[in-house]
Tab-separated table of C-alpha atoms in Angstrom:
chain	number	residue	atom	x	y	z
R	1	MET	CA	-0.258	-0.033	-0.192
R	2	TYR	CA	0.863	3.721	-0.684
R	3	ILE	CA	-0.811	6.980	-0.015
R	4	GLY	CA	-1.757	8.592	-3.120
R	5	GLU	CA	-3.784	12.420	-3.599
R	6	GLN	CA	-6.855	12.771	-6.027
R	7	LEU	CA	-6.016	16.962	-7.758
R	8	ILE	CA	-8.049	18.887	-9.322
R	9	ASN	CA	-6.299	20.078	-12.401
R	10	PRO	CA	-3.097	20.088	-11.343
R	11	SER	CA	-0.144	22.873	-11.184
R	12	ASP	CA	3.733	22.108	-11.804
R	13	ASP	CA	3.977	23.333	-7.960
R	14	ARG	CA	1.449	21.991	-6.664
R	15	LEU	CA	2.681	18.253	-8.035
R	16	ARG	CA	5.790	19.202	-6.377
R	17	LEU	CA	4.066	19.848	-3.254
R	18	SER	CA	2.187	16.489	-3.078
R	19	ALA	CA	5.636	14.867	-4.283
R	20	GLN	CA	7.490	16.430	-1.478
R	21	LEU	CA	4.581	15.151	0.840
R	22	GLY	CA	5.228	11.622	-0.242
R	23	SER	CA	2.789	11.028	-2.293
R	24	GLU	CA	3.602	7.821	-4.602
R	25	ALA	CA	0.531	8.508	-6.947
R	26	VAL	CA	-2.479	10.802	-8.128
R	27	ILE	CA	-5.282	10.283	-9.318
R	28	ILE	CA	-6.948	13.209	-11.775
R	29	ASP	CA	-10.177	13.925	-9.797
R	30	THR	CA	-11.173	16.577	-12.383
R	31	ARG	CA	-14.679	17.081	-13.646
R	32	PRO	CA	-14.624	18.207	-16.981
R	33	ASN	CA	-10.530	16.969	-17.504
R	34	TYR	CA	-9.773	20.297	-18.820
R	35	ALA	CA	-6.170	19.397	-19.995
R	36	VAL	CA	-6.891	16.300	-21.316
R	37	LEU	CA	-9.908	17.628	-23.452
R	38	ASP	CA	-9.863	17.738	-27.063
R	39	GLU	CA	-11.543	20.181	-29.030
R	40	ALA	CA	-14.534	18.196	-29.363
R	41	GLY	CA	-14.757	17.602	-25.392
R	42	LEU	CA	-13.475	14.312	-25.710
R	43	TRP	CA	-10.893	12.433	-23.804
R	44	SER	CA	-7.406	12.546	-25.763
R	45	GLY	CA	-5.558	9.246	-24.809
R	46	ALA	CA	-2.664	11.627	-26.022
R	47	LYS	CA	-2.930	15.041	-23.423
R	48	ILE	CA	-3.265	11.526	-20.820
R	49	ALA	CA	-0.060	10.671	-21.318
R	50	ARG	CA	1.419	14.154	-22.077
R	51	GLU	CA	-0.480	13.963	-18.281
R	52	ARG	CA	0.676	10.656	-16.817
R	53	LYS	CA	4.413	11.526	-17.869
R	54	ARG	CA	4.673	15.156	-16.185
R	55	ILE	CA	2.612	13.443	-13.077
R	56	GLU	CA	5.624	10.288	-13.960
R	57	ASN	CA	8.784	13.550	-13.604
R	58	TYR	CA	7.519	14.396	-10.221
R	59	GLY	CA	8.656	10.747	-9.385
R	60	MET	CA	4.651	9.741	-9.122
R	61	LYS	CA	2.465	7.897	-11.058
R	62	LEU	CA	-1.164	8.778	-12.498
R	63	ASP	CA	-3.012	6.069	-11.034
R	64	GLY	CA	-6.300	7.042	-12.341
R	65	MET	CA	-8.867	9.493	-13.331
R	66	ALA	CA	-12.554	10.967	-12.324
R	67	LEU	CA	-15.013	9.825	-14.884
R	68	ASP	CA	-17.857	12.615	-14.694
R	69	LEU	CA	-21.006	10.662	-15.903
R	70	GLY	CA	-23.135	13.829	-15.990
R	71	SER	CA	-26.482	13.157	-15.359
R	72	LEU	CA	-26.618	9.560	-17.401
R	73	LEU	CA	-27.744	7.721	-14.798
R	74	LEU	CA	-31.222	9.225	-14.117
R	75	ASP	CA	-31.270	10.212	-17.744
R	76	SER	CA	-31.332	6.608	-18.385
R	77	LEU	CA	-34.923	6.888	-16.818
R	78	ARG	CA	-35.887	10.018	-17.861
R	79	ALA	CA	-34.319	10.455	-21.090
R	80	PRO	CA	-33.072	6.722	-22.608
R	81	GLU	CA	-31.585	9.094	-25.821
R	82	LYS	CA	-29.542	11.673	-23.648
R	83	ALA	CA	-28.134	8.716	-22.003
R	84	LYS	CA	-27.285	6.756	-24.837
R	85	ALA	CA	-25.025	9.681	-26.259
R	86	ARG	CA	-23.481	10.254	-23.043
R	87	ALA	CA	-22.836	6.554	-22.546
R	88	ALA	CA	-21.027	6.464	-26.234
R	89	GLN	CA	-18.863	9.570	-24.342
R	90	LEU	CA	-17.628	7.717	-21.778
R	91	ARG	CA	-17.042	4.931	-24.007
R	92	GLN	CA	-14.445	7.302	-26.001
R	93	HIS	CA	-12.962	8.482	-22.535
R	94	ILE	CA	-12.251	4.913	-21.504
R	95	LYS	CA	-10.847	4.311	-24.577
R	96	ALA	CA	-8.398	7.241	-24.204
R	97	ALA	CA	-7.385	6.476	-20.469
R	98	ALA	CA	-6.300	2.769	-22.137
R	99	GLU	CA	-4.225	5.113	-24.941
R	100	GLY	CA	-2.801	7.092	-22.525
R	101	GLY	CA	-1.649	4.695	-19.873
R	102	CYS	CA	-4.245	5.228	-17.634
R	103	ASP	CA	-5.900	1.567	-16.247
R	104	LEU	CA	-7.937	2.763	-14.216
R	105	VAL	CA	-11.184	5.378	-13.690
R	106	LYS	CA	-13.667	5.874	-10.856
R	107	PHE	CA	-17.138	7.344	-11.357
R	108	THR	CA	-19.687	7.978	-8.287
R	109	VAL	CA	-23.401	6.853	-9.323
R	110	ALA	CA	-24.965	9.547	-7.282
R	111	MET	CA	-27.976	11.044	-8.981
R	112	VAL	CA	-28.965	13.885	-6.153
R	113	GLY	CA	-25.632	14.944	-5.006
R	114	ILE	CA	-24.141	13.669	-1.777
R	115	THR	CA	-26.387	14.416	0.790
R	116	ARG	CA	-25.454	16.606	3.795
R	117	THR	CA	-27.389	18.720	6.178
R	118	GLY	CA	-25.309	21.238	8.184
R	119	VAL	CA	-21.986	21.857	9.331
R	120	VAL	CA	-20.494	21.337	12.924
R	121	GLU	CA	-17.759	22.009	15.066
R	122	GLY	CA	-15.037	20.059	15.384
R	123	ARG	CA	-11.528	20.129	17.304
R	124	GLY	CA	-10.363	23.504	17.017
R	125	GLY	CA	-13.210	24.724	15.582
R	126	MET	CA	-12.799	23.254	11.693
R	127	GLN	CA	-15.765	23.514	10.488
R	128	CYS	CA	-17.069	19.379	9.653
R	129	SER	CA	-19.748	18.354	7.000
R	130	THR	CA	-22.430	16.460	8.442
R	131	PHE	CA	-25.866	14.558	7.860
R	132	ARG	CA	-28.530	13.597	10.076
R	133	ALA	CA	-31.581	12.436	8.285
R	134	SER	CA	-34.157	14.109	11.182
R	135	ASP	CA	-32.718	17.264	10.171
R	136	TYR	CA	-33.313	16.519	5.968
R	137	HIS	CA	-34.626	19.800	4.392
R	138	PRO	CA	-34.573	20.364	0.918
R	139	GLU	CA	-33.168	23.532	1.578
R	140	THR	CA	-30.150	22.552	3.987
R	141	ASP	CA	-29.926	19.959	0.847
R	142	ALA	CA	-29.241	22.694	-1.516
R	143	ARG	CA	-27.054	24.520	0.599
R	144	PHE	CA	-25.237	22.084	2.374
R	145	SER	CA	-24.685	19.057	0.093
R	146	TYR	CA	-21.839	18.703	-2.086
R	147	TRP	CA	-22.229	19.170	-5.693
R	148	GLY	CA	-19.844	17.764	-8.138
R	149	THR	CA	-17.011	19.359	-7.626
R	150	VAL	CA	-17.989	22.196	-5.027
R	151	LEU	CA	-17.943	21.961	-1.573
R	152	PRO	CA	-20.100	22.381	0.484
R	153	GLU	CA	-20.645	25.153	2.757
R	154	ASP	CA	-18.437	25.783	5.592
R	155	GLY	CA	-20.616	28.017	7.755
R	156	LYS	CA	-18.436	30.626	7.548
R	157	THR	CA	-17.524	31.235	3.520
R	158	LYS	CA	-20.261	32.744	1.032
R	159	PRO	CA	-22.828	30.745	0.334
R	160	SER	CA	-22.962	31.118	-3.628
R	161	GLU	CA	-20.366	29.217	-4.005
R	162	ALA	CA	-21.379	26.463	-2.054
R	163	VAL	CA	-25.648	26.330	-3.268
R	164	TYR	CA	-27.029	24.245	-5.427
R	165	ASP	CA	-26.959	25.357	-8.681
R	166	PRO	CA	-28.332	23.675	-11.683
R	167	LYS	CA	-26.918	25.545	-14.315
R	168	LYS	CA	-23.281	25.330	-13.210
R	169	GLN	CA	-21.067	22.358	-14.777
R	170	GLU	CA	-19.353	21.651	-11.230
R	171	THR	CA	-22.608	19.867	-10.604
R	172	GLY	CA	-21.855	17.168	-12.498
R	173	GLY	CA	-25.147	16.168	-13.856
R	174	GLN	CA	-26.671	16.241	-10.242
R	175	ARG	CA	-30.043	17.268	-9.054
R	176	LEU	CA	-31.941	18.604	-6.405
R	177	ALA	CA	-34.407	15.191	-5.609
R	178	GLY	CA	-37.680	17.394	-5.198
R	179	GLU	CA	-36.312	18.542	-8.951
R	180	VAL	CA	-36.587	14.070	-10.254
R	181	GLY	CA	-39.728	13.485	-9.323
R	182	GLY	CA	-38.191	10.295	-6.406
R	183	ILE	CA	-35.980	6.904	-7.536
R	184	SER	CA	-37.030	4.247	-6.762
R	185	ALA	CA	-35.161	1.118	-5.195
R	186	GLN	CA	-36.431	-0.545	-8.554
R	187	GLU	CA	-35.241	2.692	-10.247
R	188	GLY	CA	-31.590	2.919	-8.977
R	189	TRP	CA	-30.844	-0.004	-9.738
R	190	LYS	CA	-32.468	-0.289	-13.484
R	191	ALA	CA	-29.687	3.365	-13.963
R	192	ILE	CA	-26.658	1.444	-12.223
R	193	GLN	CA	-27.172	-1.830	-14.545
R	194	PHE	CA	-27.574	0.299	-17.723
R	195	LEU	CA	-23.921	1.784	-16.709
R	196	VAL	CA	-22.318	-1.307	-16.170
R	197	GLU	CA	-23.764	-3.078	-19.548
R	198	GLN	CA	-23.004	0.260	-21.577
R	199	LEU	CA	-19.049	0.846	-20.264
R	200	LEU	CA	-18.259	-2.267	-18.768
R	201	PRO	CA	-17.692	-4.173	-22.188
R	202	THR	CA	-15.688	-1.615	-23.351
R	203	ALA	CA	-13.705	-1.162	-20.254
R	204	GLU	CA	-12.852	-5.126	-20.375
R	205	LYS	CA	-11.828	-4.609	-23.957
R	206	GLU	CA	-9.045	-1.694	-23.283
R	207	GLY	CA	-7.566	-3.297	-19.854
R	208	VAL	CA	-9.364	-0.310	-17.952
R	209	ARG	CA	-10.988	-1.353	-14.177
R	210	LEU	CA	-13.959	0.702	-13.438
R	211	ALA	CA	-13.749	1.426	-9.901
R	212	CYS	CA	-17.327	2.527	-8.275
R	213	HIS	CA	-18.047	4.888	-5.436
R	214	PRO	CA	-21.320	4.131	-3.306
R	215	HIS	CA	-23.668	6.105	-2.562
R	216	ASP	CA	-23.286	8.459	0.373
R	217	PRO	CA	-24.637	8.609	2.608
R	218	ALA	CA	-26.615	5.665	3.051
R	219	TYR	CA	-30.380	6.813	3.324
R	220	PRO	CA	-33.149	5.308	5.259
R	221	ALA	CA	-34.847	2.181	3.862
R	222	GLU	CA	-37.501	3.545	3.111
R	223	GLY	CA	-36.049	6.874	0.923
R	224	LEU	CA	-35.440	9.911	1.531
R	225	ASN	CA	-37.495	12.872	-0.169
R	226	GLY	CA	-38.544	10.207	-2.684
R	227	VAL	CA	-34.693	8.914	-3.369
R	228	HIS	CA	-33.504	5.523	-2.582
R	229	HIS	CA	-30.056	5.029	-2.058
R	230	VAL	CA	-29.759	1.050	-3.567
R	231	LEU	CA	-25.547	1.669	-2.954
R	232	GLY	CA	-25.503	2.827	0.579
R	233	SER	CA	-25.042	-0.913	2.320
R	234	ILE	CA	-22.673	-4.282	2.194
R	235	GLU	CA	-25.548	-5.866	0.821
R	236	GLY	CA	-26.564	-3.206	-1.855
R	237	MET	CA	-22.319	-3.073	-3.242
R	238	LYS	CA	-22.690	-7.384	-3.391
R	239	GLN	CA	-25.627	-6.828	-5.673
R	240	PHE	CA	-23.364	-4.297	-7.669
R	241	LEU	CA	-21.077	-7.119	-8.649
R	242	SER	CA	-23.643	-9.677	-9.301
R	243	LEU	CA	-24.232	-7.241	-12.118
R	244	ALA	CA	-20.789	-8.419	-13.723
R	245	PRO	CA	-19.878	-11.792	-11.526
R	246	GLY	CA	-16.876	-12.838	-12.569
R	247	SER	CA	-15.838	-9.596	-14.270
R	248	PRO	CA	-12.322	-8.178	-12.932
R	249	TYR	CA	-12.825	-5.420	-14.327
R	250	LEU	CA	-15.435	-4.120	-11.668
R	251	GLY	CA	-14.927	-3.308	-8.314
R	252	PHE	CA	-14.939	-0.343	-6.057
R	253	ASN	CA	-13.507	3.026	-5.333
R	254	PHE	CA	-13.762	1.977	-2.198
R	255	CYS	CA	-14.463	5.137	0.106
R	256	GLN	CA	-13.869	3.878	3.540
R	257	GLY	CA	-15.973	7.199	5.176
R	258	THR	CA	-18.733	5.636	2.940
R	259	ILE	CA	-19.272	2.574	4.286
R	260	ALA	CA	-18.364	3.846	8.000
R	261	GLU	CA	-21.924	5.791	7.411
R	262	MET	CA	-23.622	2.567	6.178
R	263	SER	CA	-23.892	1.357	10.343
R	264	SER	CA	-24.577	1.856	13.433
R	265	ASP	CA	-21.115	0.783	14.311
R	266	PRO	CA	-19.064	1.488	11.769
R	267	ASN	CA	-15.649	0.091	12.961
R	268	ALA	CA	-16.999	-3.149	12.303
R	269	ALA	CA	-18.665	-2.519	9.343
R	270	VAL	CA	-16.244	-1.204	7.564
R	271	LEU	CA	-13.726	-4.071	8.766
R	272	GLU	CA	-16.667	-6.568	7.041
R	273	ALA	CA	-16.369	-4.590	3.801
R	274	ILE	CA	-12.421	-4.942	3.545
R	275	ARG	CA	-12.969	-8.402	4.842
R	276	THR	CA	-15.532	-8.787	1.882
R	277	PHE	CA	-14.259	-7.136	-0.879
R	278	GLY	CA	-10.618	-7.408	-0.403
R	279	PRO	CA	-9.953	-11.186	-0.971
R	280	MET	CA	-12.241	-11.104	-4.429
R	281	GLY	CA	-9.885	-8.354	-5.746
R	282	LYS	CA	-12.344	-5.445	-5.783
R	283	ILE	CA	-11.174	-2.972	-3.728
R	284	PHE	CA	-9.561	-0.555	-6.994
R	285	MET	CA	-8.487	2.310	-4.564
R	286	VAL	CA	-9.482	3.700	-1.177
R	287	HIS	CA	-10.443	6.802	0.247
R	288	PHE	CA	-8.919	6.245	3.207
R	289	ARG	CA	-11.048	9.167	5.879
R	290	ASN	CA	-13.150	9.146	8.720
R	291	ILE	CA	-16.180	9.986	10.179
R	292	LYS	CA	-17.760	10.675	13.972
R	293	GLY	CA	-21.443	8.939	14.271
R	294	GLY	CA	-22.690	6.139	12.575
R	295	PHE	CA	-25.380	5.381	10.080
R	296	LEU	CA	-27.818	8.562	9.738
R	297	ASP	CA	-26.049	10.751	11.520
R	298	PHE	CA	-22.739	11.734	11.434
R	299	ARG	CA	-20.143	14.124	10.805
R	300	GLU	CA	-17.046	14.362	8.837
R	301	ALA	CA	-13.818	13.891	10.792
R	302	MET	CA	-10.046	14.431	10.640
R	303	PRO	CA	-8.696	10.487	10.724
R	304	ASP	CA	-7.202	10.699	14.126
R	305	GLU	CA	-10.483	11.353	15.563
R	306	GLY	CA	-13.658	9.761	14.536
R	307	SER	CA	-15.660	6.573	14.736
R	308	VAL	CA	-13.442	4.103	12.462
R	309	ASP	CA	-10.412	2.456	14.265
R	310	MET	CA	-7.746	3.412	11.717
R	311	ALA	CA	-4.622	0.898	12.060
R	312	GLN	CA	-6.467	-1.416	12.587
R	313	ALA	CA	-8.522	-0.814	9.434
R	314	ILE	CA	-4.584	-0.740	7.988
R	315	ARG	CA	-3.960	-4.290	9.711
R	316	ALA	CA	-7.597	-5.516	7.839
R	317	TYR	CA	-5.789	-3.993	3.821
R	318	ARG	CA	-2.965	-5.941	5.092
R	319	GLU	CA	-4.435	-9.154	5.502
R	320	VAL	CA	-6.854	-9.351	2.371
R	321	GLY	CA	-3.675	-8.520	0.236
R	322	TYR	CA	-4.797	-5.158	-0.870
R	323	GLU	CA	-1.664	-2.772	-2.201
R	324	GLY	CA	-3.163	-0.120	-4.166
R	325	VAL	CA	-3.725	3.388	-3.169
R	326	LEU	CA	-4.829	5.390	0.179
R	327	CYS	CA	-6.260	9.075	-0.509
R	328	PRO	CA	-7.679	11.322	2.384
R	329	ASP	CA	-11.052	12.629	1.566
R	330	HIS	CA	-13.705	14.940	2.197
R	331	VAL	CA	-11.325	16.947	4.565
R	332	PRO	CA	-12.846	19.425	6.959
R	333	LEU	CA	-12.414	23.208	6.458
R	334	SER	CA	-11.038	25.503	8.425
R	335	GLU	CA	-10.497	29.769	7.736
R	336	GLN	CA	-6.665	28.754	8.904
R	337	ASP	CA	-6.450	26.568	5.965
R	338	PRO	CA	-8.490	27.970	2.785
R	339	GLU	CA	-7.221	25.748	0.401
R	340	ARG	CA	-6.658	22.533	2.913
R	341	GLU	CA	-3.554	21.837	1.816
R	342	ARG	CA	-1.565	21.481	5.391
R	343	PHE	CA	-5.687	19.471	6.609
R	344	PHE	CA	-4.480	17.067	3.304
R	345	ALA	CA	-0.540	17.429	4.295
R	346	TYR	CA	-1.726	16.071	8.046
R	347	CYS	CA	-3.803	13.695	6.313
R	348	LEU	CA	-1.314	11.758	4.239
R	349	GLY	CA	1.184	12.108	6.971
R	350	TYR	CA	-0.781	10.344	9.487
R	351	THR	CA	-1.658	7.442	6.922
R	352	LYS	CA	1.927	7.068	6.252
R	353	ALA	CA	2.528	6.735	10.290
R	354	LEU	CA	0.086	3.706	10.071
R	355	LEU	CA	1.942	1.893	6.927
R	356	GLN	CA	5.124	2.041	8.561
R	357	THR	CA	3.295	0.690	12.201
R	358	ALA	CA	1.511	-1.617	10.236
């Protein structure tokens, strides 16, 4: 195992900093990936190769890229022709990734954003995104949820950059639940099956792994505001893999924090998931993050202060033979570190220390 970072359109200086912090890999988490787009707005294999070589010049490797599904999942239910057109573009992206020497793309199955209901103070007054199902309201959803690459409001900075705006490209095709008329569990699985059927054959042919991020957060069994999160449980994750049994190219962007959110016993859930999917070879990359709390009531946290025993998790990854990247993610916000570079550096150092101790 090794540490790495997810970076959005990184400059040379930012790549140099990542290398100096000890990162061995970079995931290009850019939606859209400006540096790799051709004139038609599609990924270019030549430009991906150039980005890969630029990263390698700093002693790191390109471990993967973020595949922006846009509104494909929702469109597969409401506007199928539009969904098919988007799927064709995504297949081109996958081919370009292979041409450029990148063998992993990650994506999220979120149709309505990453739901949050507010912020609370963490250690030293840092601002931590929180989800409490009993506090859910469409207004707090629009204000505090993650929309594409837009961070939720931290309670202190200008909310204009965080509030949901369907006209912004950064929302990643996600919509407010009230705008989509609800999504049943059956519809959720239908959309995900469409995604797998459209992309997996190309991924298998090109040798590119598809790393799926589960639904964040887990919703109540009856849904939330008419929407069901079918990939919000370990059983749901098993069902996802059953859509392509035996394929080595379908697996998980294993978000440890999201899996912790699935249970009232987050530590047990994380260890169960590692020991379930690790031996299957289905953990393609890890978001190594923590939460405080559990199912339907939690806040995001720094890795050393949450409900999951991170050292125990590291040992479990080793037990199952996981050898990939560990990336920090969903780091809290602070006026003292507006770009969060110091917070991410802290997370990287903490993770590296756990690896050395293990």
